[in-house]
PDB file of C-alpha atoms in Angstrom:
ATOM      1  CA  MET Q   1      -0.252  -0.239   0.077  1.00  0.00           C
ATOM      2  CA  ARG Q   2       1.406   3.834  -0.537  1.00  0.00           C
ATOM      3  CA  MET Q   3       0.794   6.434   1.110  1.00  0.00           C
ATOM      4  CA  SER Q   4       2.912   9.703   1.521  1.00  0.00           C
ATOM      5  CA  GLY Q   5       4.648   8.756  -1.211  1.00  0.00           C
ATOM      6  CA  LEU Q   6       6.240   5.509   1.384  1.00  0.00           C
ATOM      7  CA  ARG Q   7       4.769   1.555   1.467  1.00  0.00           C
ATOM      8  CA  VAL Q   8       3.474  -0.274   4.236  1.00  0.00           C
ATOM      9  CA  VAL Q   9       4.005  -3.673   4.072  1.00  0.00           C
ATOM     10  CA  PRO Q  10       3.050  -6.624   6.546  1.00  0.00           C
ATOM     11  CA  GLY Q  11       5.945  -9.025   7.535  1.00  0.00           C
ATOM     12  CA  ARG Q  12       6.908 -11.475  10.403  1.00  0.00           C
ATOM     13  CA  ARG Q  13       9.854 -11.138  12.393  1.00  0.00           C
ATOM     14  CA  GLY Q  14      10.752 -13.271  15.914  1.00  0.00           C
ATOM     15  CA  GLY Q  15       7.647 -14.423  15.927  1.00  0.00           C
ATOM     16  CA  ARG Q  16       5.469 -11.153  15.322  1.00  0.00           C
ATOM     17  CA  ASP Q  17       3.845  -9.694  12.668  1.00  0.00           C
ATOM     18  CA  ARG Q  18       4.806  -5.924  11.248  1.00  0.00           C
ATOM     19  CA  LEU Q  19       4.351  -3.349   9.416  1.00  0.00           C
ATOM     20  CA  TYR Q  20       7.514  -2.181   7.753  1.00  0.00           C
ATOM     21  CA  VAL Q  21       7.523   0.904   6.178  1.00  0.00           C
ATOM     22  CA  CYS Q  22       9.687   1.766   3.233  1.00  0.00           C
ATOM     23  CA  ARG Q  23      10.661   4.076   0.284  1.00  0.00           C
ATOM     24  CA  PRO Q  24       9.619   2.956  -3.240  1.00  0.00           C
ATOM     25  CA  ASP Q  25      13.686   1.868  -3.891  1.00  0.00           C
ATOM     26  CA  GLY Q  26      12.331  -0.883  -1.022  1.00  0.00           C
ATOM     27  CA  SER Q  27      14.751   0.414   2.210  1.00  0.00           C
ATOM     28  CA  ARG Q  28      13.018   0.149   5.214  1.00  0.00           C
ATOM     29  CA  ILE Q  29      12.314   3.842   7.703  1.00  0.00           C
ATOM     30  CA  ALA Q  30      10.063   2.171  10.359  1.00  0.00           C
ATOM     31  CA  TRP Q  31       8.367  -0.688  11.480  1.00  0.00           C
ATOM     32  CA  TYR Q  32       4.996  -0.700  13.283  1.00  0.00           C
ATOM     33  CA  ASP Q  33       4.585  -3.969  16.030  1.00  0.00           C
ATOM     34  CA  ARG Q  34       1.215  -3.243  17.351  1.00  0.00           C
ATOM     35  CA  ALA Q  35       1.179  -6.140  19.865  1.00  0.00           C
ATOM     36  CA  ALA Q  36       4.085  -3.964  21.470  1.00  0.00           C
ATOM     37  CA  GLY Q  37       1.676  -1.005  20.583  1.00  0.00           C
ATOM     38  CA  ARG Q  38       5.217   0.590  19.129  1.00  0.00           C
ATOM     39  CA  VAL Q  39       6.345   2.422  16.227  1.00  0.00           C
ATOM     40  CA  ASP Q  40      10.044   1.451  15.490  1.00  0.00           C
ATOM     41  CA  LEU Q  41      12.126   4.587  13.677  1.00  0.00           C
ATOM     42  CA  LEU Q  42      14.679   4.158  11.900  1.00  0.00           C
ATOM     43  CA  ALA Q  43      14.970   8.333  10.145  1.00  0.00           C
ATOM     44  CA  GLU Q  44      13.483  10.226  13.216  1.00  0.00           C
ATOM     45  CA  ASP Q  45      12.835  13.325   9.727  1.00  0.00           C
ATOM     46  CA  GLU Q  46      10.493  10.701   8.165  1.00  0.00           C
ATOM     47  CA  ARG Q  47       8.519  10.525  11.704  1.00  0.00           C
ATOM     48  CA  ASP Q  48       5.841  12.198  10.294  1.00  0.00           C
ATOM     49  CA  ARG Q  49       5.384  10.666   6.501  1.00  0.00           C
ATOM     50  CA  VAL Q  50       5.772   7.193   8.623  1.00  0.00           C
ATOM     51  CA  LEU Q  51       2.714   8.101  10.722  1.00  0.00           C
ATOM     52  CA  GLU Q  52       1.049   9.440   7.921  1.00  0.00           C
ATOM     53  CA  ALA Q  53       1.329   5.632   5.771  1.00  0.00           C
ATOM     54  CA  LEU Q  54       0.528   4.208   9.419  1.00  0.00           C
ATOM     55  CA  LYS Q  55      -2.592   6.033   9.528  1.00  0.00           C
ATOM     56  CA  PRO Q  56      -5.301   4.261   8.675  1.00  0.00           C
ATOM     57  CA  PHE Q  57      -2.947   0.493  10.373  1.00  0.00           C
ATOM     58  CA  LEU Q  58      -2.900   2.486  13.922  1.00  0.00           C
ATOM     59  CA  THR Q  59      -4.674   0.876  16.845  1.00  0.00           C
ATOM     60  CA  GLY Q  60      -4.832   3.192  20.204  1.00  0.00           C
ATOM     61  CA  PRO Q  61      -2.343   4.905  21.081  1.00  0.00           C
ATOM     62  CA  VAL Q  62       1.416   3.653  19.864  1.00  0.00           C
ATOM     63  CA  ALA Q  63       5.388   4.952  21.429  1.00  0.00           C
ATOM     64  CA  VAL Q  64       7.230   6.154  18.526  1.00  0.00           C
ATOM     65  CA  GLY Q  65      11.101   5.984  18.831  1.00  0.00           C
ATOM     66  CA  PRO Q  66      14.757   4.158  17.888  1.00  0.00           C
ATOM     67  CA  PRO Q  67      14.604   0.977  18.193  1.00  0.00           C
ATOM     68  CA  PRO Q  68      15.514   0.282  22.024  1.00  0.00           C
ATOM     69  CA  VAL Q  69      19.460  -0.646  21.710  1.00  0.00           C
ATOM     70  CA  PRO Q  70      20.185  -4.818  21.284  1.00  0.00           C
ATOM     71  CA  THR Q  71      20.589  -6.682  25.516  1.00  0.00           C
ATOM     72  CA  ALA Q  72      23.708  -8.243  25.752  1.00  0.00           C
ATOM     73  CA  ALA Q  73      21.797 -11.334  25.503  1.00  0.00           C
ATOM     74  CA  GLN Q  74      20.535  -9.771  21.833  1.00  0.00           C
ATOM     75  CA  LEU Q  75      23.801  -9.357  20.842  1.00  0.00           C
ATOM     76  CA  ALA Q  76      24.385 -12.779  21.781  1.00  0.00           C
ATOM     77  CA  ARG Q  77      21.640 -14.013  19.534  1.00  0.00           C
ATOM     78  CA  LEU Q  78      22.987 -12.234  16.244  1.00  0.00           C
ATOM     79  CA  ALA Q  79      26.701 -13.720  16.474  1.00  0.00           C
ATOM     80  CA  LEU Q  80      25.293 -17.594  17.085  1.00  0.00           C
ATOM     81  CA  HIS Q  81      25.945 -18.890  13.352  1.00  0.00           C
ATOM     82  CA  PRO Q  82      22.940 -20.818  12.324  1.00  0.00           C
ATOM     83  CA  ASP Q  83      24.311 -24.202  12.197  1.00  0.00           C
ATOM     84  CA  ASP Q  84      24.500 -23.462  16.335  1.00  0.00           C
ATOM     85  CA  ASP Q  85      21.091 -22.011  16.209  1.00  0.00           C
ATOM     86  CA  LEU Q  86      18.505 -24.486  18.065  1.00  0.00           C
ATOM     87  CA  ALA Q  87      14.983 -21.423  18.233  1.00  0.00           C
ATOM     88  CA  PRO Q  88      14.788 -22.220  14.945  1.00  0.00           C
ATOM     89  CA  ASN Q  89      13.521 -25.573  16.127  1.00  0.00           C
ATOM     90  CA  ARG Q  90      10.153 -26.295  15.052  1.00  0.00           C
ATOM     91  CA  PRO Q  91       8.345 -28.449  17.493  1.00  0.00           C
ATOM     92  CA  GLY Q  92       8.596 -32.020  16.626  1.00  0.00           C
ATOM     93  CA  GLU Q  93      12.323 -31.102  14.924  1.00  0.00           C
ATOM     94  CA  ALA Q  94      13.679 -34.112  15.038  1.00  0.00           C
ATOM     95  CA  LEU Q  95      11.068 -37.177  13.786  1.00  0.00           C
ATOM     96  CA  LEU Q  96      10.012 -33.899  11.590  1.00  0.00           C
ATOM     97  CA  ILE Q  97      13.911 -35.180   9.784  1.00  0.00           C
ATOM     98  CA  ALA Q  98      13.616 -38.804  11.164  1.00  0.00           C
ATOM     99  CA  LEU Q  99      10.618 -39.212   8.898  1.00  0.00           C
ATOM    100  CA  ASP Q 100      11.513 -37.606   6.014  1.00  0.00           C
ATOM    101  CA  ARG Q 101      14.700 -39.878   5.473  1.00  0.00           C
ATOM    102  CA  ASP Q 102      12.484 -42.316   5.923  1.00  0.00           C
ATOM    103  CA  PRO Q 103       8.192 -42.369   5.793  1.00  0.00           C
ATOM    104  CA  GLY Q 104       8.311 -46.134   6.671  1.00  0.00           C
ATOM    105  CA  ALA Q 105       5.392 -48.078   5.034  1.00  0.00           C
ATOM    106  CA  GLY Q 106       2.768 -45.897   3.703  1.00  0.00           C
ATOM    107  CA  HIS Q 107      -0.007 -49.062   4.480  1.00  0.00           C
ATOM    108  CA  ARG Q 108       1.542 -50.716   8.173  1.00  0.00           C
ATOM    109  CA  LEU Q 109      -1.661 -52.489  10.628  1.00  0.00           C
ATOM    110  CA  ARG Q 110      -0.781 -50.515  12.613  1.00  0.00           C
ATOM    111  CA  PRO Q 111       0.414 -47.298  13.048  1.00  0.00           C
ATOM    112  CA  ASP Q 112       3.895 -45.931  12.612  1.00  0.00           C
ATOM    113  CA  PRO Q 113       4.011 -44.626  16.682  1.00  0.00           C
ATOM    114  CA  ARG Q 114       6.877 -41.805  15.488  1.00  0.00           C
ATOM    115  CA  ARG Q 115       4.128 -39.876  14.032  1.00  0.00           C
ATOM    116  CA  ARG Q 116       1.536 -40.425  16.669  1.00  0.00           C
ATOM    117  CA  ALA Q 117       4.780 -38.823  18.653  1.00  0.00           C
ATOM    118  CA  LEU Q 118       5.544 -35.737  16.350  1.00  0.00           C
ATOM    119  CA  LEU Q 119       1.496 -34.894  16.934  1.00  0.00           C
ATOM    120  CA  ALA Q 120       2.005 -34.961  21.162  1.00  0.00           C
ATOM    121  CA  GLU Q 121       5.410 -32.465  20.108  1.00  0.00           C
ATOM    122  CA  GLN Q 122       3.453 -30.390  17.311  1.00  0.00           C
ATOM    123  CA  THR Q 123       0.209 -30.168  19.985  1.00  0.00           C
ATOM    124  CA  VAL Q 124       2.144 -29.791  23.227  1.00  0.00           C
ATOM    125  CA  GLY Q 125       4.483 -26.933  20.941  1.00  0.00           C
ATOM    126  CA  GLU Q 126       1.645 -25.225  19.766  1.00  0.00           C
ATOM    127  CA  VAL Q 127       0.328 -24.162  23.610  1.00  0.00           C
ATOM    128  CA  LEU Q 128       4.002 -23.316  24.510  1.00  0.00           C
ATOM    129  CA  ASP Q 129       4.687 -20.802  21.983  1.00  0.00           C
ATOM    130  CA  GLY Q 130       1.167 -19.662  22.427  1.00  0.00           C
ATOM    131  CA  LEU Q 131       2.776 -17.955  26.418  1.00  0.00           C
ATOM    132  CA  GLU Q 132       5.022 -15.860  24.459  1.00  0.00           C
ATOM    133  CA  GLY Q 133       2.108 -13.040  25.298  1.00  0.00           C
ATOM    134  CA  ALA Q 134       2.403 -13.455  29.308  1.00  0.00           C
ATOM    135  CA  GLY Q 135       6.439 -13.350  28.966  1.00  0.00           C
ATOM    136  CA  TRP Q 136       7.539 -17.211  28.444  1.00  0.00           C
ATOM    137  CA  LEU Q 137       9.688 -18.071  25.335  1.00  0.00           C
ATOM    138  CA  ALA Q 138       9.701 -22.199  24.628  1.00  0.00           C
ATOM    139  CA  LEU Q 139      12.443 -23.825  22.741  1.00  0.00           C
ATOM    140  CA  HIS Q 140      12.427 -27.350  21.024  1.00  0.00           C
ATOM    141  CA  SER Q 141      14.041 -30.738  20.353  1.00  0.00           C
ATOM    142  CA  LEU Q 142      16.927 -29.581  21.615  1.00  0.00           C
ATOM    143  CA  PRO Q 143      19.495 -32.511  21.312  1.00  0.00           C
ATOM    144  CA  LEU Q 144      21.747 -34.009  24.536  1.00  0.00           C
ATOM    145  CA  PRO Q 145      24.574 -36.218  24.428  1.00  0.00           C
ATOM    146  CA  GLY Q 146      23.837 -39.755  23.684  1.00  0.00           C
ATOM    147  CA  GLY Q 147      21.290 -39.612  21.630  1.00  0.00           C
ATOM    148  CA  ASP Q 148      18.408 -38.319  23.828  1.00  0.00           C
ATOM    149  CA  ARG Q 149      16.901 -34.618  23.505  1.00  0.00           C
ATOM    150  CA  VAL Q 150      14.072 -32.695  25.570  1.00  0.00           C
ATOM    151  CA  HIS Q 151      11.157 -32.314  24.202  1.00  0.00           C
ATOM    152  CA  HIS Q 152      10.069 -28.652  24.838  1.00  0.00           C
ATOM    153  CA  LEU Q 153      11.800 -26.208  27.469  1.00  0.00           C
ATOM    154  CA  LEU Q 154       9.589 -23.036  28.686  1.00  0.00           C
ATOM    155  CA  ILE Q 155      11.248 -20.116  29.987  1.00  0.00           C
ATOM    156  CA  GLY Q 156       9.674 -17.720  31.796  1.00  0.00           C
ATOM    157  CA  PRO Q 157       8.565 -15.663  35.169  1.00  0.00           C
ATOM    158  CA  GLY Q 158       7.534 -19.305  36.995  1.00  0.00           C
ATOM    159  CA  GLY Q 159      11.446 -20.368  35.893  1.00  0.00           C
ATOM    160  CA  LEU Q 160      12.395 -23.211  33.552  1.00  0.00           C
ATOM    161  CA  PHE Q 161      10.138 -26.422  32.945  1.00  0.00           C
ATOM    162  CA  ALA Q 162      12.018 -29.454  30.681  1.00  0.00           C
ATOM    163  CA  VAL Q 163       8.059 -30.645  28.633  1.00  0.00           C
ATOM    164  CA  HIS Q 164       7.050 -34.591  27.725  1.00  0.00           C
ATOM    165  CA  ALA Q 165       4.836 -34.729  25.127  1.00  0.00           C
ATOM    166  CA  LEU Q 166       3.829 -37.906  25.126  1.00  0.00           C
ATOM    167  CA  TYR Q 167       0.397 -39.180  23.228  1.00  0.00           C
ATOM    168  CA  ALA Q 168      -2.668 -40.598  25.382  1.00  0.00           C
ATOM    169  CA  ARG Q 169      -5.640 -40.343  22.339  1.00  0.00           C
ATOM    170  CA  ARG Q 170      -8.188 -41.306  24.763  1.00  0.00           C
ATOM    171  CA  ALA Q 171      -6.470 -44.190  26.648  1.00  0.00           C
ATOM    172  CA  ARG Q 172      -6.598 -43.577  30.589  1.00  0.00           C
ATOM    173  CA  VAL Q 173      -3.211 -43.340  31.480  1.00  0.00           C
ATOM    174  CA  ARG Q 174      -1.050 -44.674  34.792  1.00  0.00           C
ATOM    175  CA  VAL Q 175       1.214 -42.994  36.236  1.00  0.00           C
ATOM    176  CA  ALA Q 176       2.797 -45.397  39.657  1.00  0.00           C
ATOM    177  CA  ASP Q 177       5.890 -43.313  40.246  1.00  0.00           C
ATOM    178  CA  PRO Q 178       8.802 -44.483  38.088  1.00  0.00           C
ATOM    179  CA  MET Q 179       6.036 -46.040  35.543  1.00  0.00           C
ATOM    180  CA  VAL Q 180       3.798 -44.375  33.437  1.00  0.00           C
ATOM    181  CA  ALA Q 181       1.591 -46.535  31.692  1.00  0.00           C
ATOM    182  CA  VAL Q 182      -0.452 -45.735  28.964  1.00  0.00           C
ATOM    183  CA  GLY Q 183      -3.525 -46.979  27.924  1.00  0.00           C
ATOM    184  CA  ARG Q 184      -2.702 -51.207  27.323  1.00  0.00           C
ATOM    185  CA  ARG Q 185       0.849 -50.118  26.385  1.00  0.00           C
ATOM    186  CA  ALA Q 186       3.366 -51.969  29.102  1.00  0.00           C
ATOM    187  CA  ALA Q 187       4.607 -48.910  31.722  1.00  0.00           C
ATOM    188  CA  GLU Q 188       7.199 -47.842  31.313  1.00  0.00           C
ATOM    189  CA  PRO Q 189       9.959 -45.814  33.757  1.00  0.00           C
ATOM    190  CA  LEU Q 190       9.194 -42.403  32.066  1.00  0.00           C
ATOM    191  CA  LEU Q 191       9.167 -40.103  34.998  1.00  0.00           C
ATOM    192  CA  ARG Q 192      12.513 -41.483  36.020  1.00  0.00           C
ATOM    193  CA  ARG Q 193      13.931 -40.037  32.910  1.00  0.00           C
ATOM    194  CA  LEU Q 194      11.979 -37.659  32.537  1.00  0.00           C
ATOM    195  CA  ARG Q 195      13.843 -36.704  35.818  1.00  0.00           C
ATOM    196  CA  ALA Q 196      17.218 -36.921  34.320  1.00  0.00           C
ATOM    197  CA  GLN Q 197      16.395 -35.114  31.410  1.00  0.00           C
ATOM    198  CA  ALA Q 198      15.922 -31.758  33.735  1.00  0.00           C
ATOM    199  CA  ASP Q 199      19.093 -32.776  35.594  1.00  0.00           C
ATOM    200  CA  ARG Q 200      21.153 -32.246  32.322  1.00  0.00           C
ATOM    201  CA  ALA Q 201      19.130 -29.138  31.118  1.00  0.00           C
ATOM    202  CA  ALA Q 202      19.438 -28.086  34.011  1.00  0.00           C
ATOM    203  CA  TYR Q 203      23.449 -28.447  34.863  1.00  0.00           C
ATOM    204  CA  ALA Q 204      24.019 -26.721  30.926  1.00  0.00           C
ATOM    205  CA  LEU Q 205      21.663 -23.877  32.477  1.00  0.00           C
ATOM    206  CA  THR Q 206      23.378 -23.828  35.449  1.00  0.00           C
ATOM    207  CA  ALA Q 207      20.051 -23.248  37.064  1.00  0.00           C
ATOM    208  CA  GLU Q 208      16.967 -25.232  38.593  1.00  0.00           C
ATOM    209  CA  VAL Q 209      14.439 -26.838  35.851  1.00  0.00           C
ATOM    210  CA  ARG Q 210      11.282 -29.127  35.930  1.00  0.00           C
ATOM    211  CA  PRO Q 211      10.688 -32.041  34.869  1.00  0.00           C
ATOM    212  CA  VAL Q 212       6.616 -31.474  32.980  1.00  0.00           C
ATOM    213  CA  LEU Q 213       5.172 -34.626  31.367  1.00  0.00           C
ATOM    214  CA  ALA Q 214       2.154 -33.092  28.873  1.00  0.00           C
ATOM    215  CA  LEU Q 215       0.130 -35.764  27.856  1.00  0.00           C
ATOM    216  CA  THR Q 216      -2.235 -35.329  24.925  1.00  0.00           C
ATOM    217  CA  ASP Q 217      -5.847 -35.657  24.981  1.00  0.00           C
ATOM    218  CA  PRO Q 218      -6.504 -38.884  27.244  1.00  0.00           C
ATOM    219  CA  SER Q 219      -9.452 -39.853  28.624  1.00  0.00           C
ATOM    220  CA  GLY Q 220      -8.529 -40.498  31.778  1.00  0.00           C
ATOM    221  CA  VAL Q 221      -5.306 -40.123  34.225  1.00  0.00           C
ATOM    222  CA  THR Q 222      -4.257 -42.079  37.705  1.00  0.00           C
ATOM    223  CA  LEU Q 223      -2.331 -41.497  40.171  1.00  0.00           C
ATOM    224  CA  THR Q 224      -1.825 -44.104  42.780  1.00  0.00           C
ATOM    225  CA  ALA Q 225       0.618 -41.098  44.007  1.00  0.00           C
ATOM    226  CA  ALA Q 226       1.972 -37.353  43.831  1.00  0.00           C
ATOM    227  CA  PRO Q 227       4.815 -37.743  41.616  1.00  0.00           C
ATOM    228  CA  ARG Q 228       8.242 -36.569  43.203  1.00  0.00           C
ATOM    229  CA  GLY Q 229       9.154 -32.815  41.533  1.00  0.00           C
ATOM    230  CA  ILE Q 230       6.977 -33.220  38.151  1.00  0.00           C
ATOM    231  CA  ARG Q 231       3.933 -31.794  37.346  1.00  0.00           C
ATOM    232  CA  VAL Q 232       1.710 -34.569  34.973  1.00  0.00           C
ATOM    233  CA  LEU Q 233      -0.867 -32.132  32.857  1.00  0.00           C
ATOM    234  CA  SER Q 234      -3.518 -32.224  29.896  1.00  0.00           C
ATOM    235  CA  ALA Q 235      -2.073 -30.430  26.551  1.00  0.00           C
ATOM    236  CA  GLY Q 236      -5.211 -28.092  27.340  1.00  0.00           C
ATOM    237  CA  GLU Q 237      -3.666 -27.616  31.636  1.00  0.00           C
ATOM    238  CA  LEU Q 238       0.210 -25.981  29.818  1.00  0.00           C
ATOM    239  CA  PRO Q 239      -1.478 -22.269  29.912  1.00  0.00           C
ATOM    240  CA  GLY Q 240      -1.750 -22.779  33.635  1.00  0.00           C
ATOM    241  CA  LEU Q 241       2.657 -22.415  33.884  1.00  0.00           C
ATOM    242  CA  ALA Q 242       1.919 -18.734  33.215  1.00  0.00           C
ATOM    243  CA  ARG Q 243       0.688 -17.805  36.091  1.00  0.00           C
ATOM    244  CA  LEU Q 244       3.704 -18.684  38.333  1.00  0.00           C
ATOM    245  CA  GLY Q 245       6.155 -15.590  38.579  1.00  0.00           C
ATOM    246  CA  GLY Q 246       8.310 -14.526  41.312  1.00  0.00           C
ATOM    247  CA  VAL Q 247      11.557 -16.825  39.823  1.00  0.00           C
ATOM    248  CA  LEU Q 248      12.921 -14.788  37.088  1.00  0.00           C
ATOM    249  CA  LYS Q 249      12.606 -11.782  35.898  1.00  0.00           C
ATOM    250  CA  PRO Q 250      12.856 -10.254  31.928  1.00  0.00           C
ATOM    251  CA  ALA Q 251      16.210  -9.575  31.310  1.00  0.00           C
ATOM    252  CA  ASP Q 252      16.915 -13.510  33.261  1.00  0.00           C
ATOM    253  CA  VAL Q 253      14.807 -14.879  30.968  1.00  0.00           C
ATOM    254  CA  ALA Q 254      16.089 -13.291  26.884  1.00  0.00           C
ATOM    255  CA  ALA Q 255      19.942 -14.041  28.692  1.00  0.00           C
ATOM    256  CA  LEU Q 256      18.641 -18.356  29.896  1.00  0.00           C
ATOM    257  CA  HIS Q 257      17.085 -17.852  26.553  1.00  0.00           C
ATOM    258  CA  ALA Q 258      19.748 -16.991  24.752  1.00  0.00           C
ATOM    259  CA  THR Q 259      21.976 -19.817  26.529  1.00  0.00           C
ATOM    260  CA  ALA Q 260      19.844 -22.705  25.965  1.00  0.00           C
ATOM    261  CA  ARG Q 261      19.072 -21.337  21.944  1.00  0.00           C
ATOM    262  CA  ASP Q 262      23.160 -22.487  21.270  1.00  0.00           C
ATOM    263  CA  ARG Q 263      23.229 -26.038  20.288  1.00  0.00           C
ATOM    264  CA  ARG Q 264      27.284 -25.962  22.153  1.00  0.00           C
ATOM    265  CA  THR Q 265      25.524 -25.594  25.748  1.00  0.00           C
ATOM    266  CA  TRP Q 266      24.501 -28.928  24.919  1.00  0.00           C
ATOM    267  CA  GLU Q 267      27.413 -30.904  24.168  1.00  0.00           C
ATOM    268  CA  LYS Q 268      29.079 -31.989  27.348  1.00  0.00           C
ATOM    269  CA  VAL Q 269      25.864 -32.834  29.439  1.00  0.00           C
TER     270      VAL Q 269
END
């Protein structure tokens, strides 16, 4: 859209929608972040023209000024080599790659368990990504030495959580610490594995990391007793974590996220 000789072009950065204001030659001179209620100006002398161009899109009062000075954590992220940056990982990234390399037979009598596991991670990952507006940041499919991985790492005001997604659609889940059984399947010592993953994450980040078992669409959950130090939640209950606070300040969240997204952080845990 052209107004005042400037073009307004929609775009996206860091998971947030933006409207970029561009000169006729395509160079950007400002952007509007509706969620933040802010217009960042790269050229102060263009303020009036920029606001005129954005006028049809502005919703309520906005702050206008130069972009904020990057924090130390943001600068650290910019310094990461793309091969070392885990932030772009999609929920279930490791499974997506494995299925792309080996899709498996399409006519099996039994569904490929990898696809069910992928659906669980995608479902949980979508919920966790939705907490960003409440000050929480999520990373997905973090590789650990030895072939294991943390499905999701959630970082926010209430601390750090290693979230493990488990497919349980229409099945009853029985938890007898450390054993977990889904439907008619044999019980596994899953909680022991989750505690070990959280301990490894805590060692890597030098901060407390609490494990969470996230179940996707179970028909019911039976706990013989409250598992020691582990939350067992359905995917629909995960947004309740956003109500927790008093542990980390925004700067701490950003710094831990910058550390956790670096692949090298996890190489020696």
